[in-house]
């Protein structure tokens, strides 16, 4: 084969770029898991949530979340019939040990809203990171590279949902990973595994057989703060208008 | 060329810039991780690091490979949709080493109330009782089989002789069916 000098000058940089990718190897541990085949989200069915706090406890166990910090938490809303725009929201210790009893006949509407990272497709948190320590994976999970994080907390401020915190001992940003170490092994997340009523369901939006597609078509589903156009992928069924 | 005759100092200076740029490139190649930029503006290898963390909840599929007797009872009962580790806690360690790591049996007097204690904030179709009024401190499993909690369902609870308890269970049985659909 006769390669002219001109062709060699074109081929060399192309080969260099290709070789860089060969050297990089593949980060996927699970042999059957292909990042390109998934786009993860979460379905949260508010009428099913009983506020037991199982998800909060399971998350803490699975992910070694320090006391007083939450990757997921449950809020109880009390939307008064008089003050529709200003609900009373409580979340004692993230709802980890449940909620105070409400007697029958109390005025207004009570309901539980589990909160977690929305794994936004266009997340503000990943856009503000100055060092590329937080990012969305090709399968749609917002993760933090804790070896790279400086702990500047810019992302903590940027998250419109308050889902991030600075880890008290590691001094780096921390948040829900959507149990990435579980979902890449074919398991569901710890919170979904522990939820006794099925109020939380892991959803793979790229899987055509996932029940999420039928659910989204047939139910009144909303995301939090849609006006911020974050591309949130935590879908709330029957979300009350007072939830912020 | 006469214009460049006295320009040697400029070339020397430009040479310094080129040298500094080369040093920058060499240092950068050592400092920036190999996988940075593999998928985007981040370290690609960190995805694998996060994915390789150990699990603590084994998942109900793992439990059911051994405990088929329990899963057979559970699938017919009102708790069919409740995963094992929702009540028994994270037990991947037990799944890895079933002989040395043995789970502690949950106390039903405490455990059941976490979900079933009555509160007007809970959904109306969810079976709820006032634990003190309903059982008076008697552990729930005295009457209810936790794996198939409706009294009188085929799995059979251990007792159920107490009339008030069975009456309460009867009323909750109706709501349990409503909640399970």
mmCIF file with all atom_site columns, N, CA and C in Angstrom, chain A residues 27 35 126 129 131-141 143-145 148 180, chain B residues 32-48:
data_model
loop_
_atom_site.group_PDB
_atom_site.id
_atom_site.type_symbol
_atom_site.label_atom_id
_atom_site.label_alt_id
_atom_site.label_comp_id
_atom_site.label_asym_id
_atom_site.label_entity_id
_atom_site.label_seq_id
_atom_site.pdbx_PDB_ins_code
_atom_site.Cartn_x
_atom_site.Cartn_y
_atom_site.Cartn_z
_atom_site.occupancy
_atom_site.B_iso_or_equiv
_atom_site.pdbx_formal_charge
_atom_site.auth_seq_id
_atom_site.auth_comp_id
_atom_site.auth_asym_id
_atom_site.auth_atom_id
_atom_site.pdbx_PDB_model_num
ATOM 1   N N  . UNK A 1 27  ? -15.150 1.009  31.288 1.00 0.00 ? 27  UNK A N  1
ATOM 2   C CA . UNK A 1 27  ? -15.373 1.078  32.724 1.00 0.00 ? 27  UNK A CA 1
ATOM 3   C C  . UNK A 1 27  ? -16.490 0.149  33.194 1.00 0.00 ? 27  UNK A C  1
ATOM 4   N N  . UNK A 1 35  ? -24.294 0.543  28.696 1.00 0.00 ? 35  UNK A N  1
ATOM 5   C CA . UNK A 1 35  ? -24.805 1.868  29.082 1.00 0.00 ? 35  UNK A CA 1
ATOM 6   C C  . UNK A 1 35  ? -25.704 2.456  28.007 1.00 0.00 ? 35  UNK A C  1
ATOM 7   N N  . UNK A 1 126 ? -24.602 19.624 37.135 1.00 0.00 ? 126 UNK A N  1
ATOM 8   C CA . UNK A 1 126 ? -23.454 19.180 36.332 1.00 0.00 ? 126 UNK A CA 1
ATOM 9   C C  . UNK A 1 126 ? -22.874 20.337 35.522 1.00 0.00 ? 126 UNK A C  1
ATOM 10  N N  . UNK A 1 129 ? -20.263 22.554 37.740 1.00 0.00 ? 129 UNK A N  1
ATOM 11  C CA . UNK A 1 129 ? -19.047 21.982 38.339 1.00 0.00 ? 129 UNK A CA 1
ATOM 12  C C  . UNK A 1 129 ? -17.813 22.495 37.611 1.00 0.00 ? 129 UNK A C  1
ATOM 13  N N  . UNK A 1 131 ? -14.724 21.481 37.768 1.00 0.00 ? 131 UNK A N  1
ATOM 14  C CA . UNK A 1 131 ? -13.646 20.532 37.474 1.00 0.00 ? 131 UNK A CA 1
ATOM 15  C C  . UNK A 1 131 ? -14.127 19.264 36.764 1.00 0.00 ? 131 UNK A C  1
ATOM 16  N N  . UNK A 1 132 ? -15.398 19.177 36.430 1.00 0.00 ? 132 UNK A N  1
ATOM 17  C CA . UNK A 1 132 ? -15.892 17.958 35.788 1.00 0.00 ? 132 UNK A CA 1
ATOM 18  C C  . UNK A 1 132 ? -15.975 16.789 36.740 1.00 0.00 ? 132 UNK A C  1
ATOM 19  N N  . UNK A 1 133 ? -16.333 17.061 38.002 1.00 0.00 ? 133 UNK A N  1
ATOM 20  C CA . UNK A 1 133 ? -16.452 15.982 38.980 1.00 0.00 ? 133 UNK A CA 1
ATOM 21  C C  . UNK A 1 133 ? -17.862 15.436 39.047 1.00 0.00 ? 133 UNK A C  1
ATOM 22  N N  . UNK A 1 134 ? -18.828 16.125 38.518 1.00 0.00 ? 134 UNK A N  1
ATOM 23  C CA . UNK A 1 134 ? -20.187 15.594 38.476 1.00 0.00 ? 134 UNK A CA 1
ATOM 24  C C  . UNK A 1 134 ? -20.689 15.674 37.042 1.00 0.00 ? 134 UNK A C  1
ATOM 25  N N  . UNK A 1 135 ? -21.472 14.681 36.687 1.00 0.00 ? 135 UNK A N  1
ATOM 26  C CA . UNK A 1 135 ? -21.764 14.486 35.264 1.00 0.00 ? 135 UNK A CA 1
ATOM 27  C C  . UNK A 1 135 ? -22.960 13.562 35.143 1.00 0.00 ? 135 UNK A C  1
ATOM 28  N N  . UNK A 1 136 ? -23.541 13.507 33.958 1.00 0.00 ? 136 UNK A N  1
ATOM 29  C CA . UNK A 1 136 ? -24.589 12.520 33.697 1.00 0.00 ? 136 UNK A CA 1
ATOM 30  C C  . UNK A 1 136 ? -23.982 11.420 32.833 1.00 0.00 ? 136 UNK A C  1
ATOM 31  N N  . UNK A 1 137 ? -24.191 10.188 33.243 1.00 0.00 ? 137 UNK A N  1
ATOM 32  C CA . UNK A 1 137 ? -23.624 9.053  32.517 1.00 0.00 ? 137 UNK A CA 1
ATOM 33  C C  . UNK A 1 137 ? -24.405 8.843  31.219 1.00 0.00 ? 137 UNK A C  1
ATOM 34  N N  . UNK A 1 138 ? -23.849 8.076  30.292 1.00 0.00 ? 138 UNK A N  1
ATOM 35  C CA . UNK A 1 138 ? -24.583 7.814  29.050 1.00 0.00 ? 138 UNK A CA 1
ATOM 36  C C  . UNK A 1 138 ? -25.921 7.108  29.286 1.00 0.00 ? 138 UNK A C  1
ATOM 37  N N  . UNK A 1 139 ? -26.109 6.492  30.465 1.00 0.00 ? 139 UNK A N  1
ATOM 38  C CA . UNK A 1 139 ? -27.397 5.853  30.751 1.00 0.00 ? 139 UNK A CA 1
ATOM 39  C C  . UNK A 1 139 ? -28.272 6.718  31.656 1.00 0.00 ? 139 UNK A C  1
ATOM 40  N N  . UNK A 1 140 ? -27.949 7.995  31.791 1.00 0.00 ? 140 UNK A N  1
ATOM 41  C CA . UNK A 1 140 ? -28.883 8.931  32.393 1.00 0.00 ? 140 UNK A CA 1
ATOM 42  C C  . UNK A 1 140 ? -28.875 8.998  33.903 1.00 0.00 ? 140 UNK A C  1
ATOM 43  N N  . UNK A 1 141 ? -27.741 8.736  34.540 1.00 0.00 ? 141 UNK A N  1
ATOM 44  C CA . UNK A 1 141 ? -27.660 8.842  35.991 1.00 0.00 ? 141 UNK A CA 1
ATOM 45  C C  . UNK A 1 141 ? -26.653 9.940  36.322 1.00 0.00 ? 141 UNK A C  1
ATOM 46  N N  . UNK A 1 143 ? -23.976 11.397 38.500 1.00 0.00 ? 143 UNK A N  1
ATOM 47  C CA . UNK A 1 143 ? -23.051 10.837 39.480 1.00 0.00 ? 143 UNK A CA 1
ATOM 48  C C  . UNK A 1 143 ? -22.011 11.873 39.883 1.00 0.00 ? 143 UNK A C  1
ATOM 49  N N  . UNK A 1 144 ? -21.293 11.557 40.969 1.00 0.00 ? 144 UNK A N  1
ATOM 50  C CA . UNK A 1 144 ? -20.205 12.410 41.444 1.00 0.00 ? 144 UNK A CA 1
ATOM 51  C C  . UNK A 1 144 ? -18.930 11.574 41.489 1.00 0.00 ? 144 UNK A C  1
ATOM 52  N N  . UNK A 1 145 ? -17.889 12.091 40.855 1.00 0.00 ? 145 UNK A N  1
ATOM 53  C CA . UNK A 1 145 ? -16.568 11.479 40.968 1.00 0.00 ? 145 UNK A CA 1
ATOM 54  C C  . UNK A 1 145 ? -15.919 12.062 42.223 1.00 0.00 ? 145 UNK A C  1
ATOM 55  N N  . UNK A 1 148 ? -12.406 13.365 42.334 1.00 0.00 ? 148 UNK A N  1
ATOM 56  C CA . UNK A 1 148 ? -12.127 14.557 41.561 1.00 0.00 ? 148 UNK A CA 1
ATOM 57  C C  . UNK A 1 148 ? -12.757 15.799 42.178 1.00 0.00 ? 148 UNK A C  1
ATOM 58  N N  . UNK A 1 180 ? -26.404 3.155  41.496 1.00 0.00 ? 180 UNK A N  1
ATOM 59  C CA . UNK A 1 180 ? -25.778 2.763  40.223 1.00 0.00 ? 180 UNK A CA 1
ATOM 60  C C  . UNK A 1 180 ? -25.067 1.421  40.327 1.00 0.00 ? 180 UNK A C  1
ATOM 61  N N  . UNK B 2 32  ? -3.733  14.878 33.817 1.00 0.00 ? 32  UNK B N  1
ATOM 62  C CA . UNK B 2 32  ? -5.114  14.568 33.457 1.00 0.00 ? 32  UNK B CA 1
ATOM 63  C C  . UNK B 2 32  ? -5.275  13.053 33.377 1.00 0.00 ? 32  UNK B C  1
ATOM 64  N N  . UNK B 2 33  ? -6.280  12.496 34.092 1.00 0.00 ? 33  UNK B N  1
ATOM 65  C CA . UNK B 2 33  ? -6.461  11.034 34.074 1.00 0.00 ? 33  UNK B CA 1
ATOM 66  C C  . UNK B 2 33  ? -6.711  10.536 32.655 1.00 0.00 ? 33  UNK B C  1
ATOM 67  N N  . UNK B 2 34  ? -6.296  9.297  32.424 1.00 0.00 ? 34  UNK B N  1
ATOM 68  C CA . UNK B 2 34  ? -6.371  8.729  31.075 1.00 0.00 ? 34  UNK B CA 1
ATOM 69  C C  . UNK B 2 34  ? -7.802  8.717  30.544 1.00 0.00 ? 34  UNK B C  1
ATOM 70  N N  . UNK B 2 35  ? -8.762  8.458  31.424 1.00 0.00 ? 35  UNK B N  1
ATOM 71  C CA . UNK B 2 35  ? -10.137 8.307  30.932 1.00 0.00 ? 35  UNK B CA 1
ATOM 72  C C  . UNK B 2 35  ? -10.906 9.617  30.933 1.00 0.00 ? 35  UNK B C  1
ATOM 73  N N  . UNK B 2 36  ? -10.251 10.719 31.260 1.00 0.00 ? 36  UNK B N  1
ATOM 74  C CA . UNK B 2 36  ? -10.962 11.996 31.258 1.00 0.00 ? 36  UNK B CA 1
ATOM 75  C C  . UNK B 2 36  ? -11.328 12.343 29.821 1.00 0.00 ? 36  UNK B C  1
ATOM 76  N N  . UNK B 2 37  ? -12.615 12.604 29.593 1.00 0.00 ? 37  UNK B N  1
ATOM 77  C CA . UNK B 2 37  ? -13.062 12.924 28.251 1.00 0.00 ? 37  UNK B CA 1
ATOM 78  C C  . UNK B 2 37  ? -13.511 11.716 27.460 1.00 0.00 ? 37  UNK B C  1
ATOM 79  N N  . UNK B 2 38  ? -13.494 10.547 28.091 1.00 0.00 ? 38  UNK B N  1
ATOM 80  C CA . UNK B 2 38  ? -13.916 9.338  27.367 1.00 0.00 ? 38  UNK B CA 1
ATOM 81  C C  . UNK B 2 38  ? -15.388 9.419  26.944 1.00 0.00 ? 38  UNK B C  1
ATOM 82  N N  . UNK B 2 39  ? -16.232 9.891  27.877 1.00 0.00 ? 39  UNK B N  1
ATOM 83  C CA . UNK B 2 39  ? -17.656 10.042 27.554 1.00 0.00 ? 39  UNK B CA 1
ATOM 84  C C  . UNK B 2 39  ? -18.081 11.506 27.537 1.00 0.00 ? 39  UNK B C  1
ATOM 85  N N  . UNK B 2 40  ? -17.324 12.340 28.180 1.00 0.00 ? 40  UNK B N  1
ATOM 86  C CA . UNK B 2 40  ? -17.673 13.749 28.299 1.00 0.00 ? 40  UNK B CA 1
ATOM 87  C C  . UNK B 2 40  ? -16.642 14.422 29.172 1.00 0.00 ? 40  UNK B C  1
ATOM 88  N N  . UNK B 2 41  ? -16.982 15.585 29.704 1.00 0.00 ? 41  UNK B N  1
ATOM 89  C CA . UNK B 2 41  ? -16.020 16.342 30.501 1.00 0.00 ? 41  UNK B CA 1
ATOM 90  C C  . UNK B 2 41  ? -15.955 15.787 31.924 1.00 0.00 ? 41  UNK B C  1
ATOM 91  N N  . UNK B 2 42  ? -15.535 14.561 32.038 1.00 0.00 ? 42  UNK B N  1
ATOM 92  C CA . UNK B 2 42  ? -15.360 13.919 33.348 1.00 0.00 ? 42  UNK B CA 1
ATOM 93  C C  . UNK B 2 42  ? -14.517 12.662 33.177 1.00 0.00 ? 42  UNK B C  1
ATOM 94  N N  . UNK B 2 43  ? -14.140 12.074 34.320 1.00 0.00 ? 43  UNK B N  1
ATOM 95  C CA . UNK B 2 43  ? -13.268 10.911 34.306 1.00 0.00 ? 43  UNK B CA 1
ATOM 96  C C  . UNK B 2 43  ? -14.114 9.661  34.052 1.00 0.00 ? 43  UNK B C  1
ATOM 97  N N  . UNK B 2 44  ? -13.987 9.064  32.906 1.00 0.00 ? 44  UNK B N  1
ATOM 98  C CA . UNK B 2 44  ? -14.826 7.924  32.527 1.00 0.00 ? 44  UNK B CA 1
ATOM 99  C C  . UNK B 2 44  ? -14.696 6.760  33.480 1.00 0.00 ? 44  UNK B C  1
ATOM 100 N N  . UNK B 2 45  ? -13.502 6.542  34.043 1.00 0.00 ? 45  UNK B N  1
ATOM 101 C CA . UNK B 2 45  ? -13.293 5.393  34.928 1.00 0.00 ? 45  UNK B CA 1
ATOM 102 C C  . UNK B 2 45  ? -14.098 5.497  36.215 1.00 0.00 ? 45  UNK B C  1
ATOM 103 N N  . UNK B 2 46  ? -14.532 6.726  36.578 1.00 0.00 ? 46  UNK B N  1
ATOM 104 C CA . UNK B 2 46  ? -15.273 6.868  37.829 1.00 0.00 ? 46  UNK B CA 1
ATOM 105 C C  . UNK B 2 46  ? -16.622 6.151  37.744 1.00 0.00 ? 46  UNK B C  1
ATOM 106 N N  . UNK B 2 47  ? -17.170 6.011  36.536 1.00 0.00 ? 47  UNK B N  1
ATOM 107 C CA . UNK B 2 47  ? -18.440 5.291  36.391 1.00 0.00 ? 47  UNK B CA 1
ATOM 108 C C  . UNK B 2 47  ? -18.252 3.843  36.863 1.00 0.00 ? 47  UNK B C  1
ATOM 109 N N  . UNK B 2 48  ? -17.162 3.227  36.386 1.00 0.00 ? 48  UNK B N  1
ATOM 110 C CA . UNK B 2 48  ? -16.880 1.849  36.791 1.00 0.00 ? 48  UNK B CA 1
ATOM 111 C C  . UNK B 2 48  ? -16.613 1.728  38.273 1.00 0.00 ? 48  UNK B C  1
#
